PDB file of C-alpha atoms in Angstrom:
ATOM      1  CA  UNK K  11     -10.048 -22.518 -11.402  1.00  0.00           C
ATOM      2  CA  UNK K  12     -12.864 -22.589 -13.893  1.00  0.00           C
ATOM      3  CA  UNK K  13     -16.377 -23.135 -14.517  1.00  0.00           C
ATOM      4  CA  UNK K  14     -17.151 -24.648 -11.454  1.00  0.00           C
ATOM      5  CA  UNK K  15     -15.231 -22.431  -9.029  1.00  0.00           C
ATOM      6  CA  UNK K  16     -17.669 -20.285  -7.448  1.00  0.00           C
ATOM      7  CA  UNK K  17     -14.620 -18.421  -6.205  1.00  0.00           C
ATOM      8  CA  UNK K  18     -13.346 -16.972  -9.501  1.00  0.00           C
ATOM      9  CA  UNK K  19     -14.981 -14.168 -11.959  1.00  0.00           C
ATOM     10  CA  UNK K  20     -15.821 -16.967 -14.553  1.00  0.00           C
ATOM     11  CA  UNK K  21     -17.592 -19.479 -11.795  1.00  0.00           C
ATOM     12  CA  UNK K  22     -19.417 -16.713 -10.789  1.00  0.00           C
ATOM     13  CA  UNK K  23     -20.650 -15.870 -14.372  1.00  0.00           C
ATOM     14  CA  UNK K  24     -21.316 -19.163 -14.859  1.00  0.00           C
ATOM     15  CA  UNK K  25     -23.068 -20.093 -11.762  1.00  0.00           C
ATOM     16  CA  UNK K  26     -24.932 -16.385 -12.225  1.00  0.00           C
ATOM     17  CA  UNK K  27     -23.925 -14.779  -8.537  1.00  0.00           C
ATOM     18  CA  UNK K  28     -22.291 -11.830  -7.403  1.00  0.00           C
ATOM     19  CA  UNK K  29     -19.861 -11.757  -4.298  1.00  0.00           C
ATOM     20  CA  UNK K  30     -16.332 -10.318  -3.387  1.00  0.00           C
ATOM     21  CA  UNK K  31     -14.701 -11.619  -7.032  1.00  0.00           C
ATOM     22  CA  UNK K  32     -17.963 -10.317  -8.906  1.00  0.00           C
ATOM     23  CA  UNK K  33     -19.673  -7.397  -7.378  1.00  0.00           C
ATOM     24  CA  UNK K  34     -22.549  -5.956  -8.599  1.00  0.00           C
ATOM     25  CA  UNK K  35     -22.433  -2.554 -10.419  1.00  0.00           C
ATOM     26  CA  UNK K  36     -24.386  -0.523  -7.935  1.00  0.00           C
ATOM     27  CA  UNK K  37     -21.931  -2.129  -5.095  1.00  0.00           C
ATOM     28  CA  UNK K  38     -18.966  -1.216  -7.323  1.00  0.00           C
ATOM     29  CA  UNK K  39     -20.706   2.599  -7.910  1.00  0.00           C
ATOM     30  CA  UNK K  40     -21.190   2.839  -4.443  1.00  0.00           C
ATOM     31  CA  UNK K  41     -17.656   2.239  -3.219  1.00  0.00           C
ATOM     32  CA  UNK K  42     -16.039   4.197  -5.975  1.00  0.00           C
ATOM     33  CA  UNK K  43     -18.239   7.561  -4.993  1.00  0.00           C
ATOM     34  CA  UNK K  44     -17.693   6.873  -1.443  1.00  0.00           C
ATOM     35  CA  UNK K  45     -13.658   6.769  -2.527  1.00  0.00           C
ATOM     36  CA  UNK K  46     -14.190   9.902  -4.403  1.00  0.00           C
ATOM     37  CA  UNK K  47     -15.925  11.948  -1.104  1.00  0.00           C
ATOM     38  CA  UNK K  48     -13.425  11.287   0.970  1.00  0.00           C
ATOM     39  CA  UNK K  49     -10.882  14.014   0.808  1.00  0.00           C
ATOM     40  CA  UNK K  50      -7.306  12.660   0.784  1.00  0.00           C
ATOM     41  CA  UNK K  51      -5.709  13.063   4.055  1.00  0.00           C
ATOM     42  CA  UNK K  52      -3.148  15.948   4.627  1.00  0.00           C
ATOM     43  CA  UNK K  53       0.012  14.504   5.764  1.00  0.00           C
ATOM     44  CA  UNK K  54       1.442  15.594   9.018  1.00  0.00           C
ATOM     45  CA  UNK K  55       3.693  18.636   9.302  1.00  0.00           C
ATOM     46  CA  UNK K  56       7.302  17.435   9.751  1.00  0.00           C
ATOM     47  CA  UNK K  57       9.640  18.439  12.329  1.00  0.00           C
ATOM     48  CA  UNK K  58      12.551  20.398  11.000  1.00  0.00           C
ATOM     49  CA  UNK K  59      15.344  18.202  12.871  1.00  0.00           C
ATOM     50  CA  UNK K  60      19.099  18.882  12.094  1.00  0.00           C
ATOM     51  CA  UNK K  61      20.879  15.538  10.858  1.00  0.00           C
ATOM     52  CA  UNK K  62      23.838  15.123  12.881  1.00  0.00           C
ATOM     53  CA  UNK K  63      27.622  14.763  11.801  1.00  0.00           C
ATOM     54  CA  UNK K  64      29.335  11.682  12.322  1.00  0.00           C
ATOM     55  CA  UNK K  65      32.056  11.718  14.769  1.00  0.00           C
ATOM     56  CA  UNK K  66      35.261  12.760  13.468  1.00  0.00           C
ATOM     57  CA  UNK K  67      37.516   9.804  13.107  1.00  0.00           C
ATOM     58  CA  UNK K  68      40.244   9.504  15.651  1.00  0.00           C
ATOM     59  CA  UNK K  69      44.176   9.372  13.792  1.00  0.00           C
ATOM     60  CA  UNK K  70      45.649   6.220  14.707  1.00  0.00           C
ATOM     61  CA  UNK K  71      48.775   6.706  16.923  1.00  0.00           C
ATOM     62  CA  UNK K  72      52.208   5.456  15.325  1.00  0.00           C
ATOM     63  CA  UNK K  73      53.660   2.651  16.059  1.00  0.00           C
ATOM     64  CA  UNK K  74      57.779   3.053  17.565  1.00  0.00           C
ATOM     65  CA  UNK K  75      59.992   0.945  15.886  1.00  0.00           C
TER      66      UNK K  75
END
């Protein structure tokens, strides 16, 4: 995790290439205009569905002495 890690932001500035960690600006323009073009998606139309009651709890029978 430093200098020599190609892997990380600072190996890359070090070593002077771009990749995943480091991309270049016009990649990084790119993919934030193509983010901005794309219209969020409209979320589906619920159902209207009726919740339904529990069941109605039974009274326990008495016990005869």
């Amino acid at each position: 995790m430093g200098k020599g890690d190609k892997k990380t932001k600072k190996g890359k500035r070090t070593a002077g290439s771009r990749g995943k960690a480091r991309p270049s600006k016009r990649v990084a323009a790119a993919k934030k205009a193509t983010a901005k073009k794309a219209a969020p998606k409209k979320k589906a139309a619920k159902k209207a569905t009726k919740k339904k009651a529990a069941p109605k709890k039974k009274a326990a029978a008495k016990k005869k002495k």
